Coordinates of C-alpha atoms in Angstrom, one line a residue:
M760 CA 275.1 96.1 29.4
A761 CA 276.9 99.2 30.6
S762 CA 278.9 99.2 33.7
N763 CA 277.5 99.9 37.2
T764 CA 279.3 103.3 37.1
A765 CA 277.4 104.3 34.0
A766 CA 274.1 103.3 35.6
A767 CA 275.0 105.2 38.8
K768 CA 275.9 108.3 36.8
A769 CA 272.5 108.4 35.0
T770 CA 271.4 112.0 34.6
P771 CA 269.0 113.5 37.2
E772 CA 266.1 113.8 34.8
T773 CA 266.0 110.0 34.2
G774 CA 264.8 109.7 37.8
F775 CA 267.5 107.2 38.9
S776 CA 269.5 107.5 42.1
S777 CA 273.2 108.2 41.9
K778 CA 273.9 106.4 45.2
Q779 CA 276.8 103.9 45.1
G780 CA 276.3 100.3 46.1
L781 CA 272.9 99.9 44.4
S782 CA 274.0 97.9 41.4
D783 CA 271.9 94.8 42.4
L784 CA 268.8 96.9 43.0
L785 CA 269.4 98.8 39.7
Q786 CA 269.6 95.5 37.9
L787 CA 266.3 94.5 39.6
H788 CA 264.7 97.7 38.5
L789 CA 266.0 97.2 35.0
S790 CA 264.6 93.7 34.9
C791 CA 261.2 94.9 36.1
A792 CA 261.2 97.7 33.6
M793 CA 261.8 95.4 30.7
V794 CA 259.2 92.9 31.9
R795 CA 256.5 95.5 32.3
C796 CA 257.4 97.1 29.0
A797 CA 257.0 93.7 27.3
R798 CA 253.8 93.0 29.1
A799 CA 252.3 96.4 28.3
A800 CA 252.6 95.9 24.6
P801 CA 250.0 93.1 23.9
P802 CA 246.9 94.9 25.2
C803 CA 247.9 97.9 23.1
L804 CA 248.8 96.0 19.9
S805 CA 246.6 93.0 19.8
V806 CA 243.3 93.0 18.0
P807 CA 240.7 90.7 19.7
M808 CA 238.8 88.4 17.3
D809 CA 236.2 87.3 19.8
L810 CA 235.2 89.8 22.5
S811 CA 233.4 87.2 24.6
T812 CA 236.6 85.3 25.2
S813 CA 239.3 87.9 24.7
I814 CA 238.1 90.6 27.0
P815 CA 238.1 88.5 30.2
I816 CA 241.6 87.2 29.3
L817 CA 242.7 90.8 28.6
A818 CA 241.3 92.0 31.9
Q819 CA 243.1 89.4 33.8
Y820 CA 246.3 90.0 31.9
T821 CA 246.0 93.7 32.7
K822 CA 245.2 93.2 36.3
W823 CA 248.4 91.2 37.0
T824 CA 250.5 93.3 34.8
Q825 CA 249.5 96.4 36.7
T826 CA 249.9 94.6 40.0
L827 CA 253.6 94.5 39.2
A828 CA 253.7 98.2 39.5
G829 CA 253.7 97.8 43.3
L830 CA 257.4 97.2 42.9
E831 CA 257.8 100.8 41.8
V832 CA 256.7 102.0 45.3
L833 CA 259.3 99.7 46.9
H834 CA 262.0 101.0 44.5
S835 CA 261.1 104.6 45.3
L836 CA 261.1 103.8 49.0
L837 CA 264.6 102.1 48.8
G838 CA 266.0 105.0 46.8
V839 CA 266.6 102.8 43.7
V840 CA 264.9 105.6 41.7
R841 CA 264.5 109.3 42.4
A842 CA 260.8 109.3 41.6
P843 CA 259.0 111.0 44.5
L844 CA 257.4 108.4 46.8
M845 CA 254.1 110.2 47.0
T846 CA 253.5 110.7 43.3
T847 CA 254.6 107.1 42.6
L848 CA 252.2 105.9 45.3
M849 CA 249.3 107.9 43.9
Q850 CA 249.8 106.6 40.4
V851 CA 250.2 103.0 41.5
A852 CA 247.2 103.3 43.8
S853 CA 245.0 104.5 41.0
R854 CA 246.0 101.5 38.8
F855 CA 245.2 99.1 41.7
L856 CA 241.9 100.8 42.2
L857 CA 240.9 100.4 38.5
V858 CA 242.0 96.8 38.0
W859 CA 241.1 95.4 41.4
A860 CA 238.2 97.4 42.9
I861 CA 236.5 98.4 39.6
V862 CA 237.0 96.1 36.6
D863 CA 237.7 92.9 38.6
V864 CA 234.5 93.4 40.7
F865 CA 232.4 94.6 37.8
P866 CA 233.7 92.7 34.7
F867 CA 231.1 94.2 32.4
L868 CA 233.0 97.5 32.5
A869 CA 235.7 95.8 30.5
L870 CA 233.3 96.0 27.5
S871 CA 233.1 99.8 27.8
P872 CA 235.0 101.9 25.2
F873 CA 236.4 103.8 28.1
Y874 CA 238.2 100.7 29.3
S875 CA 239.7 100.3 25.8
S876 CA 240.8 104.0 25.7
M877 CA 242.3 103.6 29.2
L878 CA 244.3 100.6 28.2
I879 CA 245.6 102.3 25.1
A880 CA 246.7 105.3 27.2
W881 CA 248.3 103.0 29.8
S882 CA 250.0 100.8 27.2
V883 CA 251.5 103.5 25.0
T884 CA 252.7 105.4 28.1
E885 CA 254.3 102.3 29.6
I886 CA 256.0 101.1 26.4
I887 CA 257.6 104.5 26.1
R888 CA 258.3 104.9 29.8
Y889 CA 259.8 101.5 30.5
S890 CA 261.8 101.5 27.3
F891 CA 263.3 104.8 28.4
F892 CA 264.0 103.5 32.0
A893 CA 265.6 100.3 30.7
L894 CA 267.9 102.1 28.2
S895 CA 268.8 104.8 30.7
L896 CA 269.9 102.1 33.2
S897 CA 272.0 100.6 30.4
G898 CA 273.7 104.0 29.9
Y899 CA 272.0 104.8 26.7
Q900 CA 269.4 107.6 26.1
P901 CA 268.2 108.1 22.6
K902 CA 266.9 111.6 22.1
F903 CA 263.8 110.6 20.3
L904 CA 262.7 108.3 23.2
T905 CA 263.5 111.1 25.7
W906 CA 261.3 113.4 23.7
L907 CA 258.5 110.9 23.6
R908 CA 258.8 110.2 27.3
Y909 CA 258.4 113.9 28.2
N910 CA 255.9 115.0 25.6
T911 CA 253.3 112.3 24.9
F912 CA 251.9 112.6 28.4
F913 CA 250.3 115.9 27.3
V914 CA 247.8 113.8 25.3
L915 CA 248.0 110.4 27.0
Y916 CA 247.4 111.5 30.6
P917 CA 244.1 113.3 29.9
I918 CA 242.8 110.4 27.9
G919 CA 243.8 107.9 30.7
I920 CA 242.5 110.1 33.5
F921 CA 239.2 110.8 31.8
S922 CA 238.7 107.1 31.0
E923 CA 239.6 106.1 34.6
C924 CA 237.1 108.6 36.1
T925 CA 234.4 107.5 33.7
L926 CA 234.8 103.9 34.7
I927 CA 234.8 104.7 38.4
W928 CA 231.6 106.7 37.8
F929 CA 230.0 103.8 36.0
A930 CA 230.9 101.6 38.9
T931 CA 229.2 103.7 41.6
E932 CA 225.6 102.5 41.0
P933 CA 226.4 98.7 41.0
A934 CA 228.7 99.3 43.9
G935 CA 225.7 100.6 45.8
H936 CA 224.0 97.3 45.3
I937 CA 226.9 95.6 47.1
N938 CA 227.3 98.2 49.9
E939 CA 226.4 101.8 50.3
L940 CA 229.8 102.5 51.8
Y941 CA 231.4 101.1 48.7
K942 CA 229.4 103.6 46.5
W943 CA 230.2 106.6 48.7
A944 CA 233.9 105.6 48.8
L945 CA 234.0 105.7 45.0
Y946 CA 232.3 109.1 45.1
A947 CA 235.0 110.3 47.6
I948 CA 237.7 108.9 45.3
L949 CA 236.3 110.8 42.4
A950 CA 236.3 114.0 44.4
I951 CA 240.1 113.7 45.0
Y952 CA 240.9 112.2 41.6
V953 CA 241.1 115.5 39.8
P954 CA 243.3 117.2 42.4
G955 CA 245.5 114.1 42.5
S956 CA 245.8 114.0 38.7
Y957 CA 246.8 117.7 38.7
V958 CA 249.7 116.9 41.0
L959 CA 250.9 114.1 38.7
Y960 CA 250.4 116.2 35.6
T961 CA 252.3 119.3 37.0
Y962 CA 255.1 117.0 38.2
M963 CA 255.5 115.7 34.7
M964 CA 255.5 119.2 33.4
S965 CA 258.2 120.3 35.8
Q966 CA 260.3 117.2 34.8
R967 CA 259.7 118.0 31.1
R968 CA 261.0 121.6 31.5
K969 CA 264.3 120.3 33.0
V970 CA 264.8 117.6 30.4
M971 CA 263.9 119.7 27.4
R972 CA 266.2 122.5 28.7
N973 CA 269.0 119.9 29.0
L974 CA 268.4 118.5 25.5
K975 CA 268.4 122.1 24.1
A976 CA 271.7 122.8 25.8
Q977 CA 273.2 119.6 24.5
G978 CA 272.1 120.4 21.0
Q979 CA 273.7 123.9 21.2
K980 CA 277.0 122.4 22.4
A981 CA 277.0 119.9 19.5
Q982 CA 276.7 122.7 17.0

């Protein structure tokens, strides 16, 4: 693993803080990144043989994997990473909503094709993202992974967001059978989901512009 200095001097676009004295926290973030990357792969890569038994297992696996994302909010709050607290909180909250308040309460939604498309979008995104984070903290940034990190979201984010919104919509009617407030809370969430997604999407676009500009400059210097 690279020295603490190498980790502290990570370039701004990686999203990691350059503060001194954070080596232990950076190691923690690296460990979490590697664990979440490893746990994101199975839902994306495995092919279930028996839906009646594999889907419930997959749903539980996904629920606890995404619950680990709560550490990202803590890392942002402590300054371990430079990711804005609000955008991190929004993204983590949306994952918590889907795995705890939607699919965990209404397990039949895990059989929806939109649940599958959501998991594919999440899994591919996280495999790329956490591989990028882990290697960046180790002082190594392969250009192909940087390109994937800041370009695949153009396709994966819309797929994930549309799938998430559809699952929330499907949950509104059964939620009304539990409590009318539950149903209307989901309607309210849907009303703010698109504006919230726009914030996340435009944030990634702004990050992409910075990173792609830097990659282009590095390529010109190398010539």
